Short mmCIF file of C-alpha atoms in Angstrom, two decimals:
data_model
loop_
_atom_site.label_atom_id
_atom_site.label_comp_id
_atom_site.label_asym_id
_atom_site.label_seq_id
_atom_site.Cartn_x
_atom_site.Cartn_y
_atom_site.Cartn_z
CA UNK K 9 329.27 -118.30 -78.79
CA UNK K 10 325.91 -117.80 -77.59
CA UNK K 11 322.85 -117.14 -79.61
CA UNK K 12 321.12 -115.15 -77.57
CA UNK K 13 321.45 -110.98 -78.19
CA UNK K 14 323.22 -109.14 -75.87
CA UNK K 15 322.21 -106.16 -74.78
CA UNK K 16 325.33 -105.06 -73.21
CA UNK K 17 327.08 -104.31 -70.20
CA UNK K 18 325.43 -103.95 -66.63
CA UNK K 19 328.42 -102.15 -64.75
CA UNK K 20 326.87 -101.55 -61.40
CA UNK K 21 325.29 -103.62 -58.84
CA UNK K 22 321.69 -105.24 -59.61
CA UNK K 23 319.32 -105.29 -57.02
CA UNK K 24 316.46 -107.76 -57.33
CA UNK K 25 313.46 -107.18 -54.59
CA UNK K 26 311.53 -110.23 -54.24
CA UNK K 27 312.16 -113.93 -55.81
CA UNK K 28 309.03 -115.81 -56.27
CA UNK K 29 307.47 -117.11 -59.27
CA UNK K 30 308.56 -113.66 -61.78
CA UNK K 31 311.68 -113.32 -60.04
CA UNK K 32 313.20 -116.72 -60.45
CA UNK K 33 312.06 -116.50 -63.98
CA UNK K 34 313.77 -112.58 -64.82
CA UNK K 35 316.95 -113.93 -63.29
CA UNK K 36 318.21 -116.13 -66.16
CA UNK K 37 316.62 -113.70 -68.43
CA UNK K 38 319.07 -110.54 -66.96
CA UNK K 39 322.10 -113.38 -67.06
CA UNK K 40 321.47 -114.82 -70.60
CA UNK K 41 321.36 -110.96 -72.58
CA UNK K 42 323.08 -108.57 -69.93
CA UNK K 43 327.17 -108.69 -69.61
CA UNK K 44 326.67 -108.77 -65.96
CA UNK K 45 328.37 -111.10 -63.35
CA UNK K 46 326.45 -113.61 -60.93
CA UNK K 47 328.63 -111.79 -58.14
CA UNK K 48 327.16 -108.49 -59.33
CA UNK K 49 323.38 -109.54 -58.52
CA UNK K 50 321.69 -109.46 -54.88
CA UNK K 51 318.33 -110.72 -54.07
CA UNK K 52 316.38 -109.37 -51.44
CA UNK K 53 313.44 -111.33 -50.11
CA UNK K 54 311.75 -112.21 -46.89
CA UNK K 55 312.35 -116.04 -47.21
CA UNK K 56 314.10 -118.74 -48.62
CA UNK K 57 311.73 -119.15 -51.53
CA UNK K 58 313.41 -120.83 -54.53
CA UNK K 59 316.51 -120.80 -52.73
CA UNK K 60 317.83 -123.77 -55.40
CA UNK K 61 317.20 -121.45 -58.76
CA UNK K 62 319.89 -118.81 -56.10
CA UNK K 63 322.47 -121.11 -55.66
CA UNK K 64 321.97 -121.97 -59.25
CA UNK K 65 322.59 -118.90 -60.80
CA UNK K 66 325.32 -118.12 -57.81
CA UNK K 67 324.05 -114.54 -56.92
CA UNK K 68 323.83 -113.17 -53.75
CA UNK K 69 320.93 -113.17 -50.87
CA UNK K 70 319.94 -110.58 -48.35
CA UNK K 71 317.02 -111.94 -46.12
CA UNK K 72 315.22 -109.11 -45.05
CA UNK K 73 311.48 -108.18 -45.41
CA UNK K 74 311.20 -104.63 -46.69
CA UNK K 75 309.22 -102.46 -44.27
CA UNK K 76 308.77 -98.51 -44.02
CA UNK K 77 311.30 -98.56 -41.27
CA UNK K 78 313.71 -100.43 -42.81
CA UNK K 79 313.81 -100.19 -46.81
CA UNK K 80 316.36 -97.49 -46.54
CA UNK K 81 318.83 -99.14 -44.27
CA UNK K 82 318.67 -102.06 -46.10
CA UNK K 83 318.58 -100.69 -50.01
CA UNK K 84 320.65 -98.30 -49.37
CA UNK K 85 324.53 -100.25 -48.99
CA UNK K 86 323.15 -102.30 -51.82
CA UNK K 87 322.74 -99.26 -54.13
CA UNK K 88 325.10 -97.23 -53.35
CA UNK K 89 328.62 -98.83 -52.38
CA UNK K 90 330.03 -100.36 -55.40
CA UNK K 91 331.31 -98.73 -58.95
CA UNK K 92 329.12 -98.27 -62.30
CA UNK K 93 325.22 -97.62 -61.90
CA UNK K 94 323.05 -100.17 -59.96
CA UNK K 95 319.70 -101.68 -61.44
CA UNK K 96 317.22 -101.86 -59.12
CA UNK K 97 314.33 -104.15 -60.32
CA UNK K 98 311.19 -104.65 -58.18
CA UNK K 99 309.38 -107.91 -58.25
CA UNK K 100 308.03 -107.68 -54.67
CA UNK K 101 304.46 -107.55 -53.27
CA UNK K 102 303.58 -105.63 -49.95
CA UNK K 103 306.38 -103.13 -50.59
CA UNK K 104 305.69 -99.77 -51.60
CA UNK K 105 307.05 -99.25 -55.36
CA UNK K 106 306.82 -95.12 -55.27
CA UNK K 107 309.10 -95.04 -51.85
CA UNK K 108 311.47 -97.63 -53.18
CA UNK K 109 311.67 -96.08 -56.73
CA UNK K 110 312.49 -92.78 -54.93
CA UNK K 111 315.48 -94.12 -52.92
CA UNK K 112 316.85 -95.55 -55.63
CA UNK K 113 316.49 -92.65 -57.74
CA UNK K 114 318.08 -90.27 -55.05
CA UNK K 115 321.11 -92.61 -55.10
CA UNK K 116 321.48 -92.57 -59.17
CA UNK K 117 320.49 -95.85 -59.85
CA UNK K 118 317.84 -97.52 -62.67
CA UNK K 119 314.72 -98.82 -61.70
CA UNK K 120 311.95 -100.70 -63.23
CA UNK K 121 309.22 -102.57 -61.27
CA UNK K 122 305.75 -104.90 -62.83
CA UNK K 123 302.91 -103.18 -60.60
CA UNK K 124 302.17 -99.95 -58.68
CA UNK K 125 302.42 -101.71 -55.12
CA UNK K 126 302.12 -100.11 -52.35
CA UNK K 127 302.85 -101.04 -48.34
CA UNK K 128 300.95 -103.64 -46.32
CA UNK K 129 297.07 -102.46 -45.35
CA UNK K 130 296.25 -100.57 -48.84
CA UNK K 131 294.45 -103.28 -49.90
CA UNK K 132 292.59 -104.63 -47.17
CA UNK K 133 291.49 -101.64 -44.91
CA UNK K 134 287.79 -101.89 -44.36
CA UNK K 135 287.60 -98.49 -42.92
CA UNK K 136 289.42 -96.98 -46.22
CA UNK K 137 287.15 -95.36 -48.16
CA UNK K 138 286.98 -97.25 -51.85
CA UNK K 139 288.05 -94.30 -53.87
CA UNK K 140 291.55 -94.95 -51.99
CA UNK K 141 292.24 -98.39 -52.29
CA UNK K 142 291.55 -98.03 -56.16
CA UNK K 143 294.42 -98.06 -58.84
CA UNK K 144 293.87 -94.39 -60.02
CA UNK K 145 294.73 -93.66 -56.14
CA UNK K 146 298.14 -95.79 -56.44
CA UNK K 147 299.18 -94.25 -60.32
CA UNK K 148 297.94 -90.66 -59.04
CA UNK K 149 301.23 -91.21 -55.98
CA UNK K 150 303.61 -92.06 -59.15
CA UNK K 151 302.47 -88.89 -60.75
CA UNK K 152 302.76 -87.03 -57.85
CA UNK K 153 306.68 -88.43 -57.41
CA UNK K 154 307.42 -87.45 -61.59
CA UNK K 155 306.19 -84.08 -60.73
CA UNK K 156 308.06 -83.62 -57.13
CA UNK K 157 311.23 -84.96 -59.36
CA UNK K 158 311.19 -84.63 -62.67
CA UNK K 159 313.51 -86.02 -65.20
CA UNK K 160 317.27 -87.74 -63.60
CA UNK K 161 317.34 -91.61 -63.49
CA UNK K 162 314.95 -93.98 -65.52
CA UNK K 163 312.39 -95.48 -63.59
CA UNK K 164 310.07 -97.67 -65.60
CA UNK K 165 306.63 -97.62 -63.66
CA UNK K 166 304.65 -100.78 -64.03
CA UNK K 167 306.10 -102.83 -66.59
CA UNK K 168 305.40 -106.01 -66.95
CA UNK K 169 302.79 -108.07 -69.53
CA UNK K 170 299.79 -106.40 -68.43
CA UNK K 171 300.43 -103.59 -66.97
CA UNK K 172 303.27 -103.19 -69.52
CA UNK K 173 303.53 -105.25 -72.77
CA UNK K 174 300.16 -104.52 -73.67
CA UNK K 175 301.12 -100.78 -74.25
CA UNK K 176 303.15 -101.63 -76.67
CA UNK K 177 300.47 -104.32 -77.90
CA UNK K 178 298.35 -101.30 -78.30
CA UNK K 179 300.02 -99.16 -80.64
CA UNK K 180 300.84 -101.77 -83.00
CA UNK K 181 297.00 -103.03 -83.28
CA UNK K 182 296.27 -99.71 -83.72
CA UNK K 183 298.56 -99.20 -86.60
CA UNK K 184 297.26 -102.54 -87.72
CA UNK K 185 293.78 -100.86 -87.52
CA UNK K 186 294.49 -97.96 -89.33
CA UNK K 187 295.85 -99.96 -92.07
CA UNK K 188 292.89 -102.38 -92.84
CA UNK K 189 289.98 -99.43 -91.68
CA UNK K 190 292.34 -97.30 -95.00
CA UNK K 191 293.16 -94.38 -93.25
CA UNK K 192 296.09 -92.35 -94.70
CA UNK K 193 298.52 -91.02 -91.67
CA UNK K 194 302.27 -90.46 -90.93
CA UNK K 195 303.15 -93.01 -87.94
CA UNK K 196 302.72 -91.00 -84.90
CA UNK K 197 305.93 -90.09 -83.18
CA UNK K 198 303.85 -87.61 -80.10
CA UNK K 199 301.20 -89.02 -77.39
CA UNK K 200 299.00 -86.35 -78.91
CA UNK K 201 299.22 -88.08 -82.44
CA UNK K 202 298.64 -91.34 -81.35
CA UNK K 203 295.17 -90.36 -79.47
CA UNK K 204 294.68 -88.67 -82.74
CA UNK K 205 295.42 -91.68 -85.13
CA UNK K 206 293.19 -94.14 -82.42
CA UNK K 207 290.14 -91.16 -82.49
CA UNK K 208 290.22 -91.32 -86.68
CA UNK K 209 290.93 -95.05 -87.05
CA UNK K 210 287.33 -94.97 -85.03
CA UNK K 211 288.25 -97.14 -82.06
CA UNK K 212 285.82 -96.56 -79.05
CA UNK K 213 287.57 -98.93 -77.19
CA UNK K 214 290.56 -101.35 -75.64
CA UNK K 215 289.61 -105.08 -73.81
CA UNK K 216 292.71 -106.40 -72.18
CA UNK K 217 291.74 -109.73 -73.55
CA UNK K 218 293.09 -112.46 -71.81
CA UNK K 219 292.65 -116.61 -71.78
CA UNK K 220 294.57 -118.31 -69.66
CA UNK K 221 293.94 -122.66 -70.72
CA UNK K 222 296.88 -123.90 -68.58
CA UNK K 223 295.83 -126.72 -66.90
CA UNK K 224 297.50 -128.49 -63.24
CA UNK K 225 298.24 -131.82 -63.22
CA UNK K 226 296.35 -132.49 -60.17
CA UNK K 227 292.78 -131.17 -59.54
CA UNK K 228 292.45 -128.65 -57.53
CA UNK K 229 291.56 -129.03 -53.78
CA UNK K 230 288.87 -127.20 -51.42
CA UNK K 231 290.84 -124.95 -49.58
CA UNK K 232 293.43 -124.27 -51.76
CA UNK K 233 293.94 -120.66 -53.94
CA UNK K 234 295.43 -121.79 -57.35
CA UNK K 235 297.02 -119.82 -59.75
CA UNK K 236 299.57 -119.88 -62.73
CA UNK K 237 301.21 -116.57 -61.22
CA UNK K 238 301.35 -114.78 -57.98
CA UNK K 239 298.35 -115.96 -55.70
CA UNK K 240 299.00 -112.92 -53.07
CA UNK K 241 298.88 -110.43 -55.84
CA UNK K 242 295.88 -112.17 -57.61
CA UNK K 243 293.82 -111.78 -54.86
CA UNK K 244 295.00 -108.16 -53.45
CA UNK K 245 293.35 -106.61 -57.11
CA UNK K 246 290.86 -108.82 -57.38
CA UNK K 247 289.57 -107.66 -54.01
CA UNK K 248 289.79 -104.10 -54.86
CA UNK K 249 287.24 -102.79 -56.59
CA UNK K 250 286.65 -102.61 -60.08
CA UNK K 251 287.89 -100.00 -62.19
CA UNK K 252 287.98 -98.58 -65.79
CA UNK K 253 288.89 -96.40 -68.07
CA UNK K 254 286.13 -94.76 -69.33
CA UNK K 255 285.26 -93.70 -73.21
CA UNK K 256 283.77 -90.62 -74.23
CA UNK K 257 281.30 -92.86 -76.56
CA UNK K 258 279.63 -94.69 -73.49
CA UNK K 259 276.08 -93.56 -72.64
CA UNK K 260 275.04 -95.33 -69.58
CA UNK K 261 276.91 -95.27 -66.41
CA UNK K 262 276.44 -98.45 -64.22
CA UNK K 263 274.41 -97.87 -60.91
CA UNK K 264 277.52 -99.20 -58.74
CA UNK K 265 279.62 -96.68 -60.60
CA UNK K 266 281.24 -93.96 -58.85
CA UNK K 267 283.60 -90.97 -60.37
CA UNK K 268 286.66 -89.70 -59.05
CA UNK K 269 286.65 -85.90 -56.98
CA UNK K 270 289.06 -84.86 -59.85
CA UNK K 271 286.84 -84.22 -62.90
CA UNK K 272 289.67 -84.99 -64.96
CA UNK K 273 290.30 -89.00 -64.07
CA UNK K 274 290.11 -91.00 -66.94
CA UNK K 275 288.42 -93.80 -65.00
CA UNK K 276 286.08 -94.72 -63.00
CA UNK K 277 285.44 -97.65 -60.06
CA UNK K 278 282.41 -100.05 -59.20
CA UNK K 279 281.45 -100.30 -55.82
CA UNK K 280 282.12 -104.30 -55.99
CA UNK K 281 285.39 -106.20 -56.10
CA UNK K 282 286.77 -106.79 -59.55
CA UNK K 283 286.80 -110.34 -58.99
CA UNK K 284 283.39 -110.51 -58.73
CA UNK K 285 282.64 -108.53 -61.82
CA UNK K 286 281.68 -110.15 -65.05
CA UNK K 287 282.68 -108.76 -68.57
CA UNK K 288 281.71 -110.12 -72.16
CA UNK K 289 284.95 -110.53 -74.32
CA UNK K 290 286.98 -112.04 -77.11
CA UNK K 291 290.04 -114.64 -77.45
CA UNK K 292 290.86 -116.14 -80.64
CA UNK K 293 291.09 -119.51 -78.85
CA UNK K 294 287.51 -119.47 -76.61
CA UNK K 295 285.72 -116.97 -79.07
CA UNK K 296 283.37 -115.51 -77.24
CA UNK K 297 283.97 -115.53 -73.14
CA UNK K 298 283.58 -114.54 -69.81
CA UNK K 299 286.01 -112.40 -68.08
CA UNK K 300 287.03 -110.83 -64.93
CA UNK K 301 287.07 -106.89 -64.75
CA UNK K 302 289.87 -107.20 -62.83
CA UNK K 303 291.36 -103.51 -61.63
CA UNK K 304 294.55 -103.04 -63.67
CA UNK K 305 297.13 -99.78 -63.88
CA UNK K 306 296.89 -100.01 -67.66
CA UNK K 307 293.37 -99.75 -67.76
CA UNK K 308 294.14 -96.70 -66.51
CA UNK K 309 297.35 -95.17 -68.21
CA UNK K 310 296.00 -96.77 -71.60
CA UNK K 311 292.67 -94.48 -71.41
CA UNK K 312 294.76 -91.81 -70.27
CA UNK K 313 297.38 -91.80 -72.94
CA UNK K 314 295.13 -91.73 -75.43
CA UNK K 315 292.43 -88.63 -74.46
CA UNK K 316 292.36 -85.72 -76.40
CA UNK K 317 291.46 -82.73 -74.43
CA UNK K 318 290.51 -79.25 -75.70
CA UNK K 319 293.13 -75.95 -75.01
CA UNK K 320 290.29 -75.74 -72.49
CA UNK K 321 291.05 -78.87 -70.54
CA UNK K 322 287.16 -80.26 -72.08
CA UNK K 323 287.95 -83.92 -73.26
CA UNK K 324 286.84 -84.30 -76.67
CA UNK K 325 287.81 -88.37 -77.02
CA UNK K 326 288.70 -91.01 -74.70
CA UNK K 327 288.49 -94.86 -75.77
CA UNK K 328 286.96 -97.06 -72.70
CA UNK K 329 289.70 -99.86 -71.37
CA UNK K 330 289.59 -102.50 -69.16
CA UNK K 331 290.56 -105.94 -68.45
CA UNK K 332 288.85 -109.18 -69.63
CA UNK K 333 290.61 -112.04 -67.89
CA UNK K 334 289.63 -115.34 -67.97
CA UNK K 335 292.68 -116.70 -65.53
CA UNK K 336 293.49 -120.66 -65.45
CA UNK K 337 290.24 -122.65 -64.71
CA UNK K 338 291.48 -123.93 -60.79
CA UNK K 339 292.20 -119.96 -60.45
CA UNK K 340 288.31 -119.72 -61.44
CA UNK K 341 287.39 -121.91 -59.15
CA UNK K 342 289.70 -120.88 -56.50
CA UNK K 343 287.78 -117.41 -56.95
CA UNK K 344 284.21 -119.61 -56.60
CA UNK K 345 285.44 -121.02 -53.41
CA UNK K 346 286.47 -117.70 -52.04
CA UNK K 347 283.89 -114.55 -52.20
CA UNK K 348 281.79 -117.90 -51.29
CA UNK K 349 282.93 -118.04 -48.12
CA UNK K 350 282.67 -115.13 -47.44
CA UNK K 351 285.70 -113.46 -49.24
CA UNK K 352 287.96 -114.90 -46.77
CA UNK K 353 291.04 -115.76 -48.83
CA UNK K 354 292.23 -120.10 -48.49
CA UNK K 355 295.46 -120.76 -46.22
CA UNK K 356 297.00 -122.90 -49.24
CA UNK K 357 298.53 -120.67 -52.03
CA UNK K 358 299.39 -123.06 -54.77
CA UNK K 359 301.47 -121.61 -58.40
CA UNK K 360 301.22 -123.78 -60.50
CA UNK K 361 305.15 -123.71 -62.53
CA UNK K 362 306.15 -125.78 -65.43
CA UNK K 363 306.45 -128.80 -63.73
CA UNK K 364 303.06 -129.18 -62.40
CA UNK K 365 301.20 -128.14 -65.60
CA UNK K 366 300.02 -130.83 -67.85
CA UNK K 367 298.90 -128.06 -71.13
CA UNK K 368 297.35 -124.90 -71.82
CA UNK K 369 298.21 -121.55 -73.01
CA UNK K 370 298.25 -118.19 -71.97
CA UNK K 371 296.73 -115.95 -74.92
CA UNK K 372 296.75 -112.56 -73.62
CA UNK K 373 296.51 -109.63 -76.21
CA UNK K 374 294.41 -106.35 -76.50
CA UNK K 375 290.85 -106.28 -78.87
CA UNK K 376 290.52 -102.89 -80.23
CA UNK K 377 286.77 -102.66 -81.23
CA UNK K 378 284.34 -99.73 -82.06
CA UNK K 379 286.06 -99.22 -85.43
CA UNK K 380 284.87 -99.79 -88.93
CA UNK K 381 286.43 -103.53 -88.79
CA UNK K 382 284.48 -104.16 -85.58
CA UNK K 383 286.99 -105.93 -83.26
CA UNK K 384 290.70 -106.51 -83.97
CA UNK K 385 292.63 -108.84 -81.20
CA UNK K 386 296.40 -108.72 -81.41
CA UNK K 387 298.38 -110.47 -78.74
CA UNK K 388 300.42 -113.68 -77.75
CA UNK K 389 299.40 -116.72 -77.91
CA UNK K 390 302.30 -118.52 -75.54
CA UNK K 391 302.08 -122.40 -75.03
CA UNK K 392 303.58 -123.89 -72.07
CA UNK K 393 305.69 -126.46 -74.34
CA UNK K 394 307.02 -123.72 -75.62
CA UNK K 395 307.71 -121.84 -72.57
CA UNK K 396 309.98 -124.99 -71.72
CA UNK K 397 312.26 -124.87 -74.23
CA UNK K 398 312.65 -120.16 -74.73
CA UNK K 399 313.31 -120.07 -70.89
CA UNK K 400 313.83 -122.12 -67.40
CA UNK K 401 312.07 -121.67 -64.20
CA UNK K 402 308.61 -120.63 -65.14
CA UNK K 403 305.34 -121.31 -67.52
CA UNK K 404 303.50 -119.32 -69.90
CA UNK K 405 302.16 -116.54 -67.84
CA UNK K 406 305.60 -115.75 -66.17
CA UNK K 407 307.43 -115.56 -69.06
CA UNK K 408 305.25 -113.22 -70.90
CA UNK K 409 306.00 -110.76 -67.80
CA UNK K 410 309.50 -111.66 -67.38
CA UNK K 411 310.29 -110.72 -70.88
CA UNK K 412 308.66 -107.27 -70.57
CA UNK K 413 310.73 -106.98 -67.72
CA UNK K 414 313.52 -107.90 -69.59
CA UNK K 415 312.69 -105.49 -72.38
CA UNK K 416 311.68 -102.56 -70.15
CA UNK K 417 315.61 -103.07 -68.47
CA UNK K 418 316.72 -102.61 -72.11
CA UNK K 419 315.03 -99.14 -72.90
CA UNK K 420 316.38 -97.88 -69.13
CA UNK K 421 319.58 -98.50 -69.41
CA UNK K 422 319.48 -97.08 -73.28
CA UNK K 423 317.86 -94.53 -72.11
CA UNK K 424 319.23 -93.96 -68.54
CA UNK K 425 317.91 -90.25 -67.62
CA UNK K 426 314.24 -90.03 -68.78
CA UNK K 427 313.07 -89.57 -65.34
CA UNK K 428 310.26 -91.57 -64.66
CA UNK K 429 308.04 -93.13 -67.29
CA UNK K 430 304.81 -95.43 -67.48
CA UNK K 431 305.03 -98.27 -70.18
CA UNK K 432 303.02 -96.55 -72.17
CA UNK K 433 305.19 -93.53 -72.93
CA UNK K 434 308.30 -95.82 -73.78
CA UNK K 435 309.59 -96.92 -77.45
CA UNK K 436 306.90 -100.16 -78.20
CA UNK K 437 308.70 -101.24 -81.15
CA UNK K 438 311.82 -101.47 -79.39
CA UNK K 439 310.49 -103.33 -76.31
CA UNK K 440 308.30 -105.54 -78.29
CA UNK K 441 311.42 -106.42 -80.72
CA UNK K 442 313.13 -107.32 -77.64
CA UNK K 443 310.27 -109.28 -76.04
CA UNK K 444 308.98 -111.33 -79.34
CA UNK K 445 311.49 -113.86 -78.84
CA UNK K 446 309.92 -115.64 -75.84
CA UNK K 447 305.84 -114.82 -76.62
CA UNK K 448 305.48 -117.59 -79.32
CA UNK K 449 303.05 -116.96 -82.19
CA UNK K 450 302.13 -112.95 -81.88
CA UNK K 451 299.35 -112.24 -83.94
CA UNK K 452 296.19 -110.37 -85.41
CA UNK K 453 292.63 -111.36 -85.89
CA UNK K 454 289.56 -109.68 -86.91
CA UNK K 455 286.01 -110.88 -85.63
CA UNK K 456 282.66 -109.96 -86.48
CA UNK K 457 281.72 -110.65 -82.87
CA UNK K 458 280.11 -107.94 -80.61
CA UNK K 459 278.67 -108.21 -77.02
CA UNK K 460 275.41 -108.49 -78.37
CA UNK K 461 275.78 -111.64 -80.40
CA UNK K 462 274.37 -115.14 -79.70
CA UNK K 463 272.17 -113.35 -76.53
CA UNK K 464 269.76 -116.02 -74.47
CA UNK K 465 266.14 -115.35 -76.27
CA UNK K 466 265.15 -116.60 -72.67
CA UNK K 467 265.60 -114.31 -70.32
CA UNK K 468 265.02 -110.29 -70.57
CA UNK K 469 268.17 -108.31 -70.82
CA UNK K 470 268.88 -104.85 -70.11
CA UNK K 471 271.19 -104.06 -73.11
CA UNK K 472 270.83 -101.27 -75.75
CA UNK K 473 270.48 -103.10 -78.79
CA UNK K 474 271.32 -99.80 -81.46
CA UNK K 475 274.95 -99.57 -80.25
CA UNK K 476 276.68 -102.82 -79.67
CA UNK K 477 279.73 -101.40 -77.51
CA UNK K 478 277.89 -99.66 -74.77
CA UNK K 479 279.50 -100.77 -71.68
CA UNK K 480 276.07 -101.82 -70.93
CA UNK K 481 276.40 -104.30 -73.52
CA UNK K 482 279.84 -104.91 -72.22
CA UNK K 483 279.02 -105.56 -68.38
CA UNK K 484 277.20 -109.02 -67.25
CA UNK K 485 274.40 -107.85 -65.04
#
């Protein structure tokens, strides 16, 4: 008898697109809590990447790399010729995730993918103007799909630890929040009652807090892009540029700011690569750090979720989110090594898995700050040891997305016509109760730090010094 939950029966074809580093890691996940057969489960990927983990797990292969001339001829036998309702689950890069999220749609099945991806030149098109190759751009063509079709099969947009668990990370610091600030409220059940309970408990805004200590067993060598999770996708958003969601507390817009044509984005973008932008943040472990404003959907969807806007359309609150990511120190250095030279990316792509890291962590959680507690962190704080022994084929950083993953396929198919849906908008208790399993200790902290504390006496600084969580205060200039 096994003693993992089951989540019941998958009774129609899964599809998985894509089998690196997340995907060898969901795949035991979907076997261990899913009634679903090996037989039952394709993988569709351009190569013959962890082709032992395949024969492994004894599921099927289809080498083939997606293109827009081809998705449909290939996804389409796949989704569509055998009994009970397929599962299509995205954990591809270079593949557009609105086209392939329609097509499965149109042929009944569940979908649920980690990132807003789209086809091959988005990201590097120097004559693209920088307003497209931003996230808002990619989550404005998901909109634009919900509101071409609404409702019909689940599709879970951009679900997987960040975009995606920290949504639900969110709402429980916020509760958290409310609690120790001593606000009286009935737990929201509406979007419009959460913005409502995060504008009263006095939160200005969100960090996407994130310290990644893993550490390779090997140093890392010139010429070589490290990374404890996809190296493609690491350096695809770290090349665009940087982007946030912007609060309606902030006073002073950054000179390399620009706003969006639609006066209604809840973001903005920096006319500089988010990989190259320096924020002042939070971990529990590190204290006070350095991170990456790294362009992220949820910086997005979070500042959008939680707006209030007037019955004239004015916006009346809006907290400011971001990410703060300190990534593994040879990823660090891999990003030293490349805008050096000059932002040509290395030839070697190294992830670093569970056999070739020595220790480390990945503590990645949310710090809600603004409020009358200051700064409130809430996240996981996921040890590779431990990593070893929830789940096989993948370290820290993997397994915090593959369980989202896991627990985002849990609310579809319990939920299997509510259309399409960001993480944001889905049940966080349930996810996170499904997800809490494999992110070792989860928990809460309170700091009196702000990003004015411990500043250089040595050097002028342009900061405002009355109102500690001005962006200004925020950004390293």
């Amino acid at each position: 008898m096994s003693d993992y939950t089951n989540y019941g029966s998958l009774d129609g074809p899964v599809i998985m697109i894509g089998f690196g580093s997340i995907g060898r890691g969901t795949l035991p996940l979907i076997l261990r809590h899913f009634d679903v057969k090996p037989e039952q489960v394709t993988v569709v990927a351009p190569d013959d990447a962890n082709a032992a983990v395949l024969a492994a797990c004894g599921v099927q292969k289809v080498t083939s790399l997606l293109t827009p001339d081809n998705y449909r001829a290939v996804l389409t036998p796949l989704l569509a010729t055998r009994a009970g309702r397929a599962f299509c689950v995205n954990l591809s890069v270079d593949t557009s995730s609105v086209a392939i999220m329609a097509l499965a749609r149109e042929l009944g099945a569940l979908y649920i993918d980690t990132v807003i991806e789209p086809w091959p030149g988005f990201y590097d098109d120097p004559a693209a103007p920088l307003a497209q190759r931003t996230n808002y751009a990619l989550r404005q063509s998901l909109l634009a799909e919900r509101r071409r079709r609404p409702g019909g099969p689940t599709a879970v947009s951009a679900c997987g630890a960040n975009p995606g668990m920290v949504s639900w990370l969110v709402k429980q610091a916020l509760l958290d929040v409310a609690d120790a600030v001593g606000l009286s409220y009935i737990r929201p059940a509406t979007r419009t009652q959460w913005a409502e309970l995060m504008r009263q408990s006095g939160v200005r805004g969100i960090h996407i807090a994130e310290r990644d200590t893993q550490r390779g067993r090997k140093p890392k060598a010139i010429g070589a892009f490290v990374n404890t999770w996809s190296v493609d996708g690491f350096i695809s958003e770290g090349l665009q540029p940087s982007e946030l969601g912007w609060g309606t507390h902030e006073k002073w817009l950054p000179p390399q700011a620009r706003a969006h044509d639609d006066p209604a984005a809840p973001s903005i973008y920096l006319c500089r690569p988010g990989a190259d932008t320096r924020v002042r943040t939070w971990c529990p472990t590190a204290g006070p750090q350095y991170g990456l404003c790294v362009t992220h959907n949820e910086s997005i969807s979070i500042a959008d979720y939680f707006t209030i806007t007037s019955d004239s359309g004015a916006v009346s609150y809006r907290p400011t989110c971001h990410y703060a990511y300190h990534p593994a120190d040879d990823a660090m250095l891999s990003w030293h090594e490349l805008l050096g030279h000059p932002g040509q990316p290395q030839r070697t792509h190294e992830i670093l898995d569970e056999a070739d890291i020595l220790d480390g962590i990945d503590e990645l959680g949310v710090l809600l700050y603004g409020h009358a507690r200051n700064a409130y962190w809430f996240g996981s704080r996921l040890s590779v040891e431990e990593t070893r022994k929830l789940a096989p084929y993948q370290n820290a950083t993997g397994l915090q997305v593959t369980s989202a993953v896991l627990a985002g396929m849990v609310w579809a198919a319990e939920n299997a016509d509510a259309g399409i849906v960001e993480a944001d908008e889905i049940d966080f208790a349930r996810c996170l109760q499904v997800q809490r399993p494999y992110l070792g200790p989860v928990e809460g902290h309170f700091t009196t730090w702000t990003p004015l504390t411990g500043r250089s006496p040595l050097f002028p600084q342009d900061i405002d010094p009355d109102d500690p969580w001005q962006f200004r205060n925020v950004l390293v200039h």
